[in-house]
Amino acid sequence: MIGNLKPLEIILIIAVILLLFGAKKLPDMARSLGKSARILKSEAKAMKKDDAAAATPTTETVADPNPPQSTTARTIQAAPGDVTSSRPVNEPKPTTQA
């Protein structure tokens, strides 16, 4: 159905979108859509990596009751160099000893 659109119909659709949202908001909308796509892609890769790590058989016969904990939290960023929108994933709770 999309392949059946004529050039005039495509131009009409673009004009309606410009009238609805305005020329100033379209770049911001495209930028936020790109950020969302990058976040979704990185989350999907992380999930695949976690699944692959869990699916690999181990040579140990007894499970370790105290798995090693990482001291640094993994951070997912929306865009390279954008630290304002980064969020920690599975952040360990700090332990303080007096």
mmCIF file of C-alpha atoms in Angstrom:
data_model
loop_
_atom_site.group_PDB
_atom_site.id
_atom_site.type_symbol
_atom_site.label_atom_id
_atom_site.label_comp_id
_atom_site.label_asym_id
_atom_site.label_seq_id
_atom_site.Cartn_x
_atom_site.Cartn_y
_atom_site.Cartn_z
ATOM 1 C CA MET A 1 0.000 0.000 0.000
ATOM 2 C CA ILE A 2 2.816 2.428 0.783
ATOM 3 C CA GLY A 3 4.475 1.596 -2.523
ATOM 4 C CA ASN A 4 1.320 2.709 -4.352
ATOM 5 C CA LEU A 5 1.631 6.362 -3.215
ATOM 6 C CA LYS A 6 2.042 8.874 -6.010
ATOM 7 C CA PRO A 7 4.449 11.823 -5.677
ATOM 8 C CA LEU A 8 1.563 14.285 -5.276
ATOM 9 C CA GLU A 9 0.145 12.265 -2.379
ATOM 10 C CA ILE A 10 3.547 12.171 -0.653
ATOM 11 C CA ILE A 11 3.887 15.955 -0.991
ATOM 12 C CA LEU A 12 0.380 16.387 0.432
ATOM 13 C CA ILE A 13 1.215 14.190 3.433
ATOM 14 C CA ILE A 14 4.421 16.162 4.104
ATOM 15 C CA ALA A 15 2.487 19.457 3.880
ATOM 16 C CA VAL A 16 -0.111 18.241 6.379
ATOM 17 C CA ILE A 17 2.635 17.163 8.800
ATOM 18 C CA LEU A 18 4.302 20.579 8.476
ATOM 19 C CA LEU A 19 0.994 22.326 9.154
ATOM 20 C CA LEU A 20 0.228 20.173 12.177
ATOM 21 C CA PHE A 21 3.584 20.327 13.920
ATOM 22 C CA GLY A 22 5.325 23.349 12.452
ATOM 23 C CA ALA A 23 8.797 23.596 10.981
ATOM 24 C CA LYS A 24 10.405 24.415 14.354
ATOM 25 C CA LYS A 25 9.290 21.243 16.121
ATOM 26 C CA LEU A 26 10.103 18.733 13.378
ATOM 27 C CA PRO A 27 13.907 18.662 13.974
ATOM 28 C CA ASP A 28 13.352 18.212 17.721
ATOM 29 C CA MET A 29 10.896 15.396 17.079
ATOM 30 C CA ALA A 30 13.330 13.675 14.719
ATOM 31 C CA ARG A 31 16.161 14.069 17.240
ATOM 32 C CA SER A 32 14.116 12.556 20.067
ATOM 33 C CA LEU A 33 13.023 9.720 17.773
ATOM 34 C CA GLY A 34 16.674 9.005 16.976
ATOM 35 C CA LYS A 35 17.595 8.987 20.678
ATOM 36 C CA SER A 36 14.740 6.595 21.408
ATOM 37 C CA ALA A 37 15.868 4.295 18.613
ATOM 38 C CA ARG A 38 19.456 4.293 19.957
ATOM 39 C CA ILE A 39 18.261 3.499 23.477
ATOM 40 C CA LEU A 40 16.062 0.679 22.201
ATOM 41 C CA LYS A 41 18.936 -0.746 20.154
ATOM 42 C CA SER A 42 21.388 -0.641 23.070
ATOM 43 C CA GLU A 43 18.842 -2.213 25.433
ATOM 44 C CA ALA A 44 18.162 -5.000 22.935
ATOM 45 C CA LYS A 45 21.903 -5.670 22.570
ATOM 46 C CA ALA A 46 22.321 -5.752 26.353
ATOM 47 C CA MET A 47 19.420 -8.179 26.712
ATOM 48 C CA LYS A 48 20.872 -10.465 24.024
ATOM 49 C CA LYS A 49 24.277 -10.332 25.714
ATOM 50 C CA ASP A 50 22.733 -11.175 29.100
ATOM 51 C CA ASP A 51 20.752 -14.060 27.587
ATOM 52 C CA ALA A 52 23.826 -15.413 25.817
ATOM 53 C CA ALA A 53 25.867 -15.253 29.021
ATOM 54 C CA ALA A 54 23.132 -17.065 30.971
ATOM 55 C CA ALA A 55 22.711 -19.728 28.274
ATOM 56 C CA THR A 56 26.375 -20.717 28.102
ATOM 57 C CA PRO A 57 27.064 -23.861 30.128
ATOM 58 C CA THR A 58 29.586 -23.595 32.920
ATOM 59 C CA THR A 59 32.144 -26.190 33.916
ATOM 60 C CA GLU A 60 31.377 -25.818 37.612
ATOM 61 C CA THR A 61 29.058 -28.391 39.132
ATOM 62 C CA VAL A 62 28.250 -26.347 42.238
ATOM 63 C CA ALA A 63 26.855 -22.859 41.916
ATOM 64 C CA ASP A 64 28.708 -20.113 43.748
ATOM 65 C CA PRO A 65 26.427 -18.834 46.541
ATOM 66 C CA ASN A 66 28.161 -15.430 46.554
ATOM 67 C CA PRO A 67 28.586 -14.241 42.960
ATOM 68 C CA PRO A 68 31.215 -11.535 42.470
ATOM 69 C CA GLN A 69 29.744 -8.048 42.426
ATOM 70 C CA SER A 70 31.009 -5.349 40.165
ATOM 71 C CA THR A 71 32.120 -2.127 41.830
ATOM 72 C CA THR A 72 31.160 0.026 38.865
ATOM 73 C CA ALA A 73 27.599 0.394 37.625
ATOM 74 C CA ARG A 74 26.797 0.004 33.954
ATOM 75 C CA THR A 75 25.399 3.203 32.433
ATOM 76 C CA ILE A 76 23.245 3.494 29.342
ATOM 77 C CA GLN A 77 23.551 6.786 27.492
ATOM 78 C CA ALA A 78 21.011 8.162 25.050
ATOM 79 C CA ALA A 79 23.664 9.759 22.857
ATOM 80 C CA PRO A 80 27.465 9.738 22.867
ATOM 81 C CA GLY A 81 28.680 12.427 25.235
ATOM 82 C CA ASP A 82 25.191 13.161 26.583
ATOM 83 C CA VAL A 83 25.578 12.759 30.344
ATOM 84 C CA THR A 84 22.345 14.507 31.297
ATOM 85 C CA SER A 85 20.158 11.666 30.071
ATOM 86 C CA SER A 86 22.314 8.764 31.239
ATOM 87 C CA ARG A 87 20.939 6.505 33.917
ATOM 88 C CA PRO A 88 22.616 3.822 36.015
ATOM 89 C CA VAL A 89 21.575 0.214 35.574
ATOM 90 C CA ASN A 90 21.578 -2.102 38.610
ATOM 91 C CA GLU A 91 23.530 0.361 40.709
ATOM 92 C CA PRO A 92 25.005 -1.366 43.766
ATOM 93 C CA LYS A 93 24.268 0.177 47.132
ATOM 94 C CA PRO A 94 27.391 1.727 48.689
ATOM 95 C CA THR A 95 28.489 0.265 51.988
ATOM 96 C CA THR A 96 30.097 2.557 54.501
ATOM 97 C CA GLN A 97 32.043 1.387 57.492
ATOM 98 C CA ALA A 98 32.853 3.739 60.328
#
